[in-house]
Short mmCIF file of N, CA and C in Angstrom, two decimals:
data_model
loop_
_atom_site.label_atom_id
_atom_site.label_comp_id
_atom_site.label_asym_id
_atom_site.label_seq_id
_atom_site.Cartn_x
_atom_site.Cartn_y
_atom_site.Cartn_z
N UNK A 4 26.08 23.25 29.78
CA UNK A 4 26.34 21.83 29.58
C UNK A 4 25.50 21.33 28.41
N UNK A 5 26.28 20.74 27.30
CA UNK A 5 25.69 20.10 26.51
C UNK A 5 26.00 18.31 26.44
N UNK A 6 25.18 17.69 26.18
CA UNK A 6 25.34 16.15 25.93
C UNK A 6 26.19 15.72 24.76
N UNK A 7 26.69 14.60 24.35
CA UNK A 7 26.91 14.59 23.14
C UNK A 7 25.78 13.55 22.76
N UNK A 8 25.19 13.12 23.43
CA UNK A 8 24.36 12.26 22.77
C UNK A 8 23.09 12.26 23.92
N UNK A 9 22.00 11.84 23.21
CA UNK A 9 20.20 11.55 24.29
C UNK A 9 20.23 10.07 23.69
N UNK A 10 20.16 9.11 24.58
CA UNK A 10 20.03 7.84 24.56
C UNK A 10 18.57 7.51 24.56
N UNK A 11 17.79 8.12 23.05
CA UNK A 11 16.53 8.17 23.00
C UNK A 11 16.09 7.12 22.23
N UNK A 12 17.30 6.64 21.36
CA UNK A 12 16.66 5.84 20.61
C UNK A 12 18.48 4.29 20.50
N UNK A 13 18.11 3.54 19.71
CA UNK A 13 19.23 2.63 19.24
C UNK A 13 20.14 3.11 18.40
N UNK A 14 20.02 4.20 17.40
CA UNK A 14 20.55 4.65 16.86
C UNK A 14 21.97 5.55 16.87
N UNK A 15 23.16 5.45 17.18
CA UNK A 15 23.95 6.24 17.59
C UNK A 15 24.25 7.80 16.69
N UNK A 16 23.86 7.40 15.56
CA UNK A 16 23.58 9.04 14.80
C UNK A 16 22.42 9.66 15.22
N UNK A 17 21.70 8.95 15.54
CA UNK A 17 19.90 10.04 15.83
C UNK A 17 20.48 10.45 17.10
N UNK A 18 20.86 9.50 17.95
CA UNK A 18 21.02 10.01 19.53
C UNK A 18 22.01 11.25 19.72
N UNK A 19 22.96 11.63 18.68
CA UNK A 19 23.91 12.41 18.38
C UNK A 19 23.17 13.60 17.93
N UNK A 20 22.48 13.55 16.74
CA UNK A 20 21.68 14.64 16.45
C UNK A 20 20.60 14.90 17.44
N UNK A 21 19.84 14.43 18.08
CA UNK A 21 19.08 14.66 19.56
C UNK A 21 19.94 15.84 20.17
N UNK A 22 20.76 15.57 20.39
CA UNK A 22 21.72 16.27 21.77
C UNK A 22 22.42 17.39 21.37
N UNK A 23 22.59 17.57 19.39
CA UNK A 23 23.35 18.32 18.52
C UNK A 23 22.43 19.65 18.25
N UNK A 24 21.26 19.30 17.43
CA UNK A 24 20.37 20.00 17.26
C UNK A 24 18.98 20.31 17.91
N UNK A 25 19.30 21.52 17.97
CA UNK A 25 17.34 21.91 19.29
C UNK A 25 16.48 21.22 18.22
N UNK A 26 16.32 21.40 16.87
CA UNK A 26 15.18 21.33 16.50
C UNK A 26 14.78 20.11 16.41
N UNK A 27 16.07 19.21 16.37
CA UNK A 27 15.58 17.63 16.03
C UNK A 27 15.18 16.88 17.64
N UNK A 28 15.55 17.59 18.50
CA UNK A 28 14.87 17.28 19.81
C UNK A 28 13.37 17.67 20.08
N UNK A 29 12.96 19.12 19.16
CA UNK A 29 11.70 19.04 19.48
C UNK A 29 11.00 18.44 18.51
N UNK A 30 11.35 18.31 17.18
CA UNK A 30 10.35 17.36 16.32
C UNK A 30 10.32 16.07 17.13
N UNK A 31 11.26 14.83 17.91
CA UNK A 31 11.72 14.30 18.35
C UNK A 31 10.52 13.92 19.31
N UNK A 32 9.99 15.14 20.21
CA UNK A 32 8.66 15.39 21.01
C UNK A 32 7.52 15.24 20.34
N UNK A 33 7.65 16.21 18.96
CA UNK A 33 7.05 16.58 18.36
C UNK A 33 6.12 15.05 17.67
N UNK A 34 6.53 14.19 17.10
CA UNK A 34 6.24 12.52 16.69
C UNK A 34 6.27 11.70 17.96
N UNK A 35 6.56 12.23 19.47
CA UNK A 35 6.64 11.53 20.74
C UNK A 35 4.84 11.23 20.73
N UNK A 36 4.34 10.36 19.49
CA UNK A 36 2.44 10.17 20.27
C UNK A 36 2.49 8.96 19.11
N UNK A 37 1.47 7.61 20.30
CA UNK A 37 1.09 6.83 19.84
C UNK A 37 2.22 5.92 18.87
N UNK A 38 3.72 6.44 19.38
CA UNK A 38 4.72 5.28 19.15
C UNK A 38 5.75 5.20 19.94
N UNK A 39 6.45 3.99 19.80
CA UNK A 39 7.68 3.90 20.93
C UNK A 39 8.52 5.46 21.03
N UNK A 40 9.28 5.59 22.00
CA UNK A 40 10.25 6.89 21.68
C UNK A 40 11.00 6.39 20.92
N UNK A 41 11.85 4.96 21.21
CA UNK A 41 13.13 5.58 19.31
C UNK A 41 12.27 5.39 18.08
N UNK A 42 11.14 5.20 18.24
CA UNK A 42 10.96 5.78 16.61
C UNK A 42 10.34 7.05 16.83
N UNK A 43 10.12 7.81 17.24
CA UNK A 43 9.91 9.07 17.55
C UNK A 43 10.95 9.94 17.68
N UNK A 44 12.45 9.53 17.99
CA UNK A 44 13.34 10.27 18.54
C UNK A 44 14.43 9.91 17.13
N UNK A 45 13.82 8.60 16.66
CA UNK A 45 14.96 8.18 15.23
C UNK A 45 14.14 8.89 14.08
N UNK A 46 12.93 9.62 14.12
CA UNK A 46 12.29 10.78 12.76
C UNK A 46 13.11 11.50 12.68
N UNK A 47 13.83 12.87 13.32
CA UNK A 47 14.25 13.63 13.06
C UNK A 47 15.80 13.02 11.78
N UNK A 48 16.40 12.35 12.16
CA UNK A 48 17.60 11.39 11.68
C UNK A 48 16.78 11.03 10.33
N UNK A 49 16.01 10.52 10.15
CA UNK A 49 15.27 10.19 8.56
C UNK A 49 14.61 11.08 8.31
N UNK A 50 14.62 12.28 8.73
CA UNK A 50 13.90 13.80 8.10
C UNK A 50 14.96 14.22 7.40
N UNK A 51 16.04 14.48 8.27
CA UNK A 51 17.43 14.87 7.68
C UNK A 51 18.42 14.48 6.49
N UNK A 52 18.09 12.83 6.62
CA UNK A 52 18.27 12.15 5.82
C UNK A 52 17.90 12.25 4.43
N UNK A 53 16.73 12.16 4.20
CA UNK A 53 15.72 12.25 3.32
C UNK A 53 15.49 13.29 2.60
N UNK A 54 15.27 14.69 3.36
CA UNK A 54 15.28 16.03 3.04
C UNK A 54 16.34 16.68 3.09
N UNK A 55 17.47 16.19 3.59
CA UNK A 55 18.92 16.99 3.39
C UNK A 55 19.17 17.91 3.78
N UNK A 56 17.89 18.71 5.09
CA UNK A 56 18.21 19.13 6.01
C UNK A 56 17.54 18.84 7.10
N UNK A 57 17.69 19.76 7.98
CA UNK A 57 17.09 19.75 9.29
C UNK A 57 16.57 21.21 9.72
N UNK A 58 16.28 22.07 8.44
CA UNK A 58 16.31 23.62 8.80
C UNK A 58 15.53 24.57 9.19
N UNK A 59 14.81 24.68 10.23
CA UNK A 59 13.81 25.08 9.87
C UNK A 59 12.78 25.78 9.20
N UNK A 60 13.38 26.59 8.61
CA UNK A 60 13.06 27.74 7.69
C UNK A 60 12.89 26.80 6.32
N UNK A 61 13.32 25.93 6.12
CA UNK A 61 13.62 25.04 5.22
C UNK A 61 11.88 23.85 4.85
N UNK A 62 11.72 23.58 6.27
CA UNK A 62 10.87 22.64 6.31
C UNK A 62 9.67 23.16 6.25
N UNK A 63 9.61 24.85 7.18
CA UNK A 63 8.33 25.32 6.83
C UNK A 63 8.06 25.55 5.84
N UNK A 64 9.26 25.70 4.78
CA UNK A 64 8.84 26.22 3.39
C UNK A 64 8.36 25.34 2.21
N UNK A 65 8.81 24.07 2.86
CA UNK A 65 8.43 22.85 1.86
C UNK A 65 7.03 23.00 1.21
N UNK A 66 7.04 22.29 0.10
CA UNK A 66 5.76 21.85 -0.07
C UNK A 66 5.26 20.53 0.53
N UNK A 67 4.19 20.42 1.08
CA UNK A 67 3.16 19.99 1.92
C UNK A 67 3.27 18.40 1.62
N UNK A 68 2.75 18.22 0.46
CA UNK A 68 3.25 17.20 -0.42
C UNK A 68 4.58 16.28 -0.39
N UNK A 69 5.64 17.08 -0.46
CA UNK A 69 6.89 16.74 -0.50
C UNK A 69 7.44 16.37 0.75
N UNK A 70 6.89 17.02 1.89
CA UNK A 70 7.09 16.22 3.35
C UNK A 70 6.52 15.41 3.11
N UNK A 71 5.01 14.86 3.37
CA UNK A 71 4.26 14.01 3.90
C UNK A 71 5.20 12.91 2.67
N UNK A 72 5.46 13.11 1.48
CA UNK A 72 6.38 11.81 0.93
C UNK A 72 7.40 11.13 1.73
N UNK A 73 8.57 12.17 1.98
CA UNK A 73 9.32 12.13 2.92
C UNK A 73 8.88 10.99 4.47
N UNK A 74 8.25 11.69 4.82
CA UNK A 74 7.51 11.08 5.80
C UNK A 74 7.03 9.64 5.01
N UNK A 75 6.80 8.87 4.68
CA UNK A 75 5.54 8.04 4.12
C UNK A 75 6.78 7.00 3.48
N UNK A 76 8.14 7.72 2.98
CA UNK A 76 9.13 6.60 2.65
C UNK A 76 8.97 5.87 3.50
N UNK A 77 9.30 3.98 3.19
CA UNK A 77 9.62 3.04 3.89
C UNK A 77 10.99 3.18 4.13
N UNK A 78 11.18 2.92 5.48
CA UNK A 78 10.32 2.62 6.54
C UNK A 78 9.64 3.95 6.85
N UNK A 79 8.32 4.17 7.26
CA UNK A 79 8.08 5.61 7.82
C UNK A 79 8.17 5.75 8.85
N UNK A 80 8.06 7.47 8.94
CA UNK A 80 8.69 8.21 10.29
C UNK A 80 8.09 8.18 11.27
N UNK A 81 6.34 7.75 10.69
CA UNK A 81 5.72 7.64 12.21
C UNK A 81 4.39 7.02 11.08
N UNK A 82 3.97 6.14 12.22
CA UNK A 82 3.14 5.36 11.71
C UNK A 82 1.61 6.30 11.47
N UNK A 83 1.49 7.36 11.67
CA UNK A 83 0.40 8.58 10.87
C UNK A 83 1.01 9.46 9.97
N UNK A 84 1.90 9.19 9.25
CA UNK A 84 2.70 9.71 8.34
C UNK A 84 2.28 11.09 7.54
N UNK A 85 0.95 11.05 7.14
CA UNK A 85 0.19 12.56 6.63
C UNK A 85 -0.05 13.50 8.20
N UNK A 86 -0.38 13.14 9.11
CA UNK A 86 -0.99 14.07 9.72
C UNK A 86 0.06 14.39 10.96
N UNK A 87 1.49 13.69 10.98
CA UNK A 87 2.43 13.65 11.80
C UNK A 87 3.03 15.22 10.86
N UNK A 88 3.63 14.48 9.68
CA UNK A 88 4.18 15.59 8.44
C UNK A 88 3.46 17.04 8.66
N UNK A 89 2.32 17.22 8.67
CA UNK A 89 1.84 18.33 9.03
C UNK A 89 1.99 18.83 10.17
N UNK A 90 2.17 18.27 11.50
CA UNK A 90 2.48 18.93 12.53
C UNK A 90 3.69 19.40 12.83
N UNK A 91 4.91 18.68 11.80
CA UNK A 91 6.29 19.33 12.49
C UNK A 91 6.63 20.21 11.04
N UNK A 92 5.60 20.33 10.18
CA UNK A 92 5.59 21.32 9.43
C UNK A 92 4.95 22.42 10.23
N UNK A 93 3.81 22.37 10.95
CA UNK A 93 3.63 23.33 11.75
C UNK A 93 4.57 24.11 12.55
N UNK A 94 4.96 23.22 13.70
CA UNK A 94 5.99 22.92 14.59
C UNK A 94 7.18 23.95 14.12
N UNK A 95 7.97 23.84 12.88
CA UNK A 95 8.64 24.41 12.08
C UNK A 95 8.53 25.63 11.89
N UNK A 96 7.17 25.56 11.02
CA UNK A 96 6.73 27.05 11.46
C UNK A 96 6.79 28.20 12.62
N UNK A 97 5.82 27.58 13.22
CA UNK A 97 5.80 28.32 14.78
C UNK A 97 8.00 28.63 15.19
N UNK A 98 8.54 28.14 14.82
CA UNK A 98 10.24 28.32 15.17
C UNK A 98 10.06 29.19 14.46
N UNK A 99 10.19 29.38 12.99
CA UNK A 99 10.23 30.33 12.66
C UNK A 99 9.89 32.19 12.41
N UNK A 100 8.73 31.71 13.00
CA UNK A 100 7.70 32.98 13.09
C UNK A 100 8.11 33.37 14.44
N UNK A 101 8.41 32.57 15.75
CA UNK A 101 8.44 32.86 16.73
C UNK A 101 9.74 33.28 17.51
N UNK A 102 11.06 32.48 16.89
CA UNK A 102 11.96 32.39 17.09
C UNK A 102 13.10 32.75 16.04
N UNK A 103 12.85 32.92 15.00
CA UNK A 103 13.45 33.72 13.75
C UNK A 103 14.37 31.89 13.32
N UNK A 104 13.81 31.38 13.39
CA UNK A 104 13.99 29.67 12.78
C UNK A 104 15.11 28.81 13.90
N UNK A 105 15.48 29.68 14.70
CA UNK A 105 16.39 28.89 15.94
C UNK A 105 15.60 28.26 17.29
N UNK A 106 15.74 27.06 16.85
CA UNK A 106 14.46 26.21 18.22
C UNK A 106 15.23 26.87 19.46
N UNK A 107 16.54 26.55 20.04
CA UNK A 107 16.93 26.52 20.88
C UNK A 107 16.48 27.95 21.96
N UNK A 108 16.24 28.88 20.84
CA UNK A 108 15.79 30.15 21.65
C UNK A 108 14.31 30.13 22.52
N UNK A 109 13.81 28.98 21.99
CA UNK A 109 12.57 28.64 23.12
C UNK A 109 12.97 28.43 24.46
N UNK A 110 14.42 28.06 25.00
CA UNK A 110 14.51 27.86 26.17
C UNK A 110 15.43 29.21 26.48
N UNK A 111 16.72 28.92 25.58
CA UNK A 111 17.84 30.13 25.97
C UNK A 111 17.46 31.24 26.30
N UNK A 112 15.92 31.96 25.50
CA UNK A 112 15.35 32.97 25.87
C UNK A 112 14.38 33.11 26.85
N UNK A 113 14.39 32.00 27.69
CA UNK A 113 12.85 32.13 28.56
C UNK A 113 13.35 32.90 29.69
N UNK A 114 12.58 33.83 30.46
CA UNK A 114 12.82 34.43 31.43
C UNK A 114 12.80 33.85 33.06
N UNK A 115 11.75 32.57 32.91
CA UNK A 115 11.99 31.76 33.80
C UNK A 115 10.88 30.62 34.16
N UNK A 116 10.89 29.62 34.55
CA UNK A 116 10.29 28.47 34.66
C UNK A 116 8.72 28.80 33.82
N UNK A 117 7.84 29.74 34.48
CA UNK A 117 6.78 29.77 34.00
C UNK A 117 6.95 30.21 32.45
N UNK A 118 7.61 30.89 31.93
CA UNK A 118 8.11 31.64 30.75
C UNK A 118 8.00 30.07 29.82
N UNK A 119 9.23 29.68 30.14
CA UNK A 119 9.41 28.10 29.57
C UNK A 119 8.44 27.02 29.47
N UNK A 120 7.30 27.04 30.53
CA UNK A 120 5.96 26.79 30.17
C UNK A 120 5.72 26.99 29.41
N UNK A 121 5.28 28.56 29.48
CA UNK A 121 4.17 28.94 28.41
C UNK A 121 4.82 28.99 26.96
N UNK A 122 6.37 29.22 26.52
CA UNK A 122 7.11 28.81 25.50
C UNK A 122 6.85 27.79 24.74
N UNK A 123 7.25 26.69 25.41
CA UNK A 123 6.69 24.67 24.95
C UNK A 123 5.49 24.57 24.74
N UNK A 124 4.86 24.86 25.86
CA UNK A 124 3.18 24.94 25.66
C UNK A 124 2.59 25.38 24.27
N UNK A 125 3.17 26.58 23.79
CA UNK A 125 2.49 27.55 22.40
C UNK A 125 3.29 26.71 21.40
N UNK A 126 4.03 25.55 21.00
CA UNK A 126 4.60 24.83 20.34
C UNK A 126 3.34 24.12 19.99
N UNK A 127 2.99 23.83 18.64
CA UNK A 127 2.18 23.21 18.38
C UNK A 127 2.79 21.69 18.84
N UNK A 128 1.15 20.90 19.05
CA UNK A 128 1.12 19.43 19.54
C UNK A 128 2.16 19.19 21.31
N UNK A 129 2.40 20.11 21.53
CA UNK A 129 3.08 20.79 23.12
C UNK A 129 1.77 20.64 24.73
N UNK A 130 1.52 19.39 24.76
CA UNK A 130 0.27 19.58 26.03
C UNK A 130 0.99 19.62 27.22
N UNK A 131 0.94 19.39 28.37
CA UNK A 131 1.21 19.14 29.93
C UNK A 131 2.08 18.25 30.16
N UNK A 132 2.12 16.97 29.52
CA UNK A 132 2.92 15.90 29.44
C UNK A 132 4.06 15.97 28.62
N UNK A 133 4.16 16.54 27.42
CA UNK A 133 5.55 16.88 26.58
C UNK A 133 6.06 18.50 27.42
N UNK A 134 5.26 19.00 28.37
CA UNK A 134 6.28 20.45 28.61
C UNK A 134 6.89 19.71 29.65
N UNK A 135 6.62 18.80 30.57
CA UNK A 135 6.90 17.92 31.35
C UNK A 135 8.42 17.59 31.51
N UNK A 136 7.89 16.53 29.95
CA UNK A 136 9.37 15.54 29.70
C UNK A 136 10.38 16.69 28.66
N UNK A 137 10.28 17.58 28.06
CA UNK A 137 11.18 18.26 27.75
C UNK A 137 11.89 19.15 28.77
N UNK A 138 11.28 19.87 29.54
CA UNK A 138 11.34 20.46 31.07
C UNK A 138 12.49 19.76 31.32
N UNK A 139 12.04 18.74 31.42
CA UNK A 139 13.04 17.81 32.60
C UNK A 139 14.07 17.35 31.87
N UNK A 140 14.06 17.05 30.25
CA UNK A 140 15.13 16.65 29.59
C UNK A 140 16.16 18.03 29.18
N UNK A 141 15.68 18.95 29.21
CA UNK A 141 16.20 20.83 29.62
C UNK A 141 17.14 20.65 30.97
N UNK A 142 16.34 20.34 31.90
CA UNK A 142 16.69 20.59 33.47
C UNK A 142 17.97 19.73 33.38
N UNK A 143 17.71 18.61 33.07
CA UNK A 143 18.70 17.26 33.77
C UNK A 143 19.82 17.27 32.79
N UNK A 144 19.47 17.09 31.64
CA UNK A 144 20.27 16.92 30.49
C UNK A 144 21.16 18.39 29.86
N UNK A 145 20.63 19.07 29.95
CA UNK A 145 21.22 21.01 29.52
C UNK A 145 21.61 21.44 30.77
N UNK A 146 21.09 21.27 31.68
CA UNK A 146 21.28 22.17 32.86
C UNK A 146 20.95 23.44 32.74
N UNK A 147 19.44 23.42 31.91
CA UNK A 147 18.59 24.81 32.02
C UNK A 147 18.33 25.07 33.32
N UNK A 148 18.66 26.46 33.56
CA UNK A 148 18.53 26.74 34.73
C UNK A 148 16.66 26.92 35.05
N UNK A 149 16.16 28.01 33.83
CA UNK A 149 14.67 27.92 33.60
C UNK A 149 13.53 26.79 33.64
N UNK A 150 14.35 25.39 33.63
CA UNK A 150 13.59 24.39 33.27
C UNK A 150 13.44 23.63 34.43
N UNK A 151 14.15 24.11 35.61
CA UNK A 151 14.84 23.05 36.58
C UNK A 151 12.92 23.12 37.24
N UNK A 152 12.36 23.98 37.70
CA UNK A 152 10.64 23.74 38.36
C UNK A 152 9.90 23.10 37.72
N UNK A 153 9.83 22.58 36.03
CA UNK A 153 9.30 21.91 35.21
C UNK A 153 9.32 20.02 35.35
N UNK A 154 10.64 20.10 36.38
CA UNK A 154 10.56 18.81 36.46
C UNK A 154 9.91 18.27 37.64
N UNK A 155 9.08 17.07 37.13
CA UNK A 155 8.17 16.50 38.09
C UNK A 155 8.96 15.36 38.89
N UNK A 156 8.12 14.97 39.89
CA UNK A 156 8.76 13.55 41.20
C UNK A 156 8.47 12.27 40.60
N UNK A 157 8.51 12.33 39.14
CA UNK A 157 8.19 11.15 38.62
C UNK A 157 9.13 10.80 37.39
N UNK A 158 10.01 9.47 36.53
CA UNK A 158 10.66 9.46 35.85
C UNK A 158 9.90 10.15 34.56
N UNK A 159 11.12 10.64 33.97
CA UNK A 159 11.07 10.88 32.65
C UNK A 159 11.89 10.94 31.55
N UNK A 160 12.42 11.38 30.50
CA UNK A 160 13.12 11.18 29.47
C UNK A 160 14.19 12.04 29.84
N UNK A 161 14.05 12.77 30.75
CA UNK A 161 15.12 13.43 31.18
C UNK A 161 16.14 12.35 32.02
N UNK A 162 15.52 11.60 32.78
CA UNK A 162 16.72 10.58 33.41
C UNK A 162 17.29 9.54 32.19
N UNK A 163 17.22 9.26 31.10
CA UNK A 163 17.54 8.69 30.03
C UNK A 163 19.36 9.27 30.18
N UNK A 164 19.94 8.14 30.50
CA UNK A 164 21.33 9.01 30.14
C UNK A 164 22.60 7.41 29.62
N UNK A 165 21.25 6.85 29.14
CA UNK A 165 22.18 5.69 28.71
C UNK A 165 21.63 4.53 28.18
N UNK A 166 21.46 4.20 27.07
CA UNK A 166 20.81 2.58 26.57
C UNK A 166 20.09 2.11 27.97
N UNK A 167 21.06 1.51 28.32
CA UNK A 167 20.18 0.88 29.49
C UNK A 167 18.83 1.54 30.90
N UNK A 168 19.49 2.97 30.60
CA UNK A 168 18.67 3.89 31.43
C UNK A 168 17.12 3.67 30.31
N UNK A 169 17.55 3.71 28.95
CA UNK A 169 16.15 4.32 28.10
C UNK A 169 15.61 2.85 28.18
N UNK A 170 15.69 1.41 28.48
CA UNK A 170 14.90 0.38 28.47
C UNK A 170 14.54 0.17 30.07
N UNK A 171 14.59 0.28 30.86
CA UNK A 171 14.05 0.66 32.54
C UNK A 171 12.89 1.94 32.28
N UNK A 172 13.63 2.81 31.46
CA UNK A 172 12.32 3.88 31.64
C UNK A 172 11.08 3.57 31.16
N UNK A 173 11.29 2.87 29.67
CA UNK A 173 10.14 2.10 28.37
C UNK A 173 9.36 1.21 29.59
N UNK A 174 10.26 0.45 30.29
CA UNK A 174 9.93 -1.13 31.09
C UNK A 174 8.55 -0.29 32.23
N UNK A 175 9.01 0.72 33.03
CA UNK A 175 8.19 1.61 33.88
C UNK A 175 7.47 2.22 33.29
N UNK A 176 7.09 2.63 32.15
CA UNK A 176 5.95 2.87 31.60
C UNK A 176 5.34 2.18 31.24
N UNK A 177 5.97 1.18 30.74
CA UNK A 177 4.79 -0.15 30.20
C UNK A 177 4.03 -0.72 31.33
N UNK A 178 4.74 -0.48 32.64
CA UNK A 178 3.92 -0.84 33.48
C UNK A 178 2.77 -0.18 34.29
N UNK A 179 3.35 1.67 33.82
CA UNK A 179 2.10 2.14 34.92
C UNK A 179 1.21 1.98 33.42
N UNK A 180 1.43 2.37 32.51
CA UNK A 180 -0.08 2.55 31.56
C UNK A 180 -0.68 0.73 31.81
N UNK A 181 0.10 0.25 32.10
CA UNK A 181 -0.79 -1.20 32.40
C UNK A 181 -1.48 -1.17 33.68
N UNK A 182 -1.10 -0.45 34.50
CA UNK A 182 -1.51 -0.45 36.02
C UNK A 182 -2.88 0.42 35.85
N UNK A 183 -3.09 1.59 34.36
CA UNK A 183 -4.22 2.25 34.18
C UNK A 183 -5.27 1.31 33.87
N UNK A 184 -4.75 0.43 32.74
CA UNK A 184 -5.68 0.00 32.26
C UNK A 184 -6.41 -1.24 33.25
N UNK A 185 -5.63 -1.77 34.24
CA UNK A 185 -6.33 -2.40 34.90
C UNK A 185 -7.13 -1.98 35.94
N UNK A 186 -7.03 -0.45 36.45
CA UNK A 186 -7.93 -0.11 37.46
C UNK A 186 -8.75 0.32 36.45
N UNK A 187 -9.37 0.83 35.33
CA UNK A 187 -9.80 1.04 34.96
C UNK A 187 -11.32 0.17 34.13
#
């Protein structure tokens, strides 16, 4: 089962490429820090844009420079624009070296739940919380069979299956990280 679209962002082309391409789902993760998700999930869509592809073999090969521009056009792709650029240049990398430049083989090839852990996990900028919400956006959304133990008893981007699903989910997070900061 594939989606035709991840209702990750406002965008009806990014949400298309989300659901189209593995890799623009994990850069997608990959810029998922310290900003809303659709602008995290609308980078990959102005990577593509901008750079005229989405390839990976492509991006690792860039010069360093020439992303972080990319990145840094107004509007930018993420509001740390140099040190974001370097990670899904990393990110890129690691596909390539690891996966012969096809993201999707991080899951298609996992042998099974823990496999798919430790897969996401060795993804650069990949902690506990992104193997989590990709897990579960694998499980719910792909119907990875490998991914289905990854998902936790708590919402995540994996229940996203519609505009209105992705502003309830934003709304419930805004509230537990508020519920942190007040016991805190």
């Amino acid at each position: 089962m594939q989606p035709d679209r991840l209702y990750f962002t406002d965008d009806d082309g990014a949400n298309q490429l989300l659901a189209e391409e593995p890799l623009a789902l994990l850069i997608g993760f990959a810029l998922d820090q310290q900003v809303s998700v659709p602008v995290a999930f609308s980078g990959p869509l102005k990577m593509k844009q901008r750079l005229g592809t989405l390839d990976a073999d492509a991006i690792a090969g860039l010069d360093p420079e020439k992303l972080e521009a990319a990145f840094r056009e107004k509007p930018a792709i993420h509001r740390f624009p140099g040190s974001m650029a370097g990670r899904v240049q990393e990110l890129c990398r690691a596909v390539v070296s690891d996966y012969g430049g096809d993201a999707a083989r991080v899951w298609t090839e996992a042998k099974d739940g823990d496999d798919l852990r430790r897969r996401i996990g060795d993804l650069p900028g990949f902690g506990k919380m992104k193997i989590t919400a990709l897990g579960s956006v694998l499980a719910k959304r792909y119907a990875v069979p490998q991914a289905q133990e990854l998902v936790p008893g708590h919402p995540t981007l994996g229940d996203v299956d519609s505009p209105e699903a992705l502003e309830r989910f934003q709304a419930a997070k805004r509230a537990y990280k508020a519920s942190l900061r007040s016991t805190s």
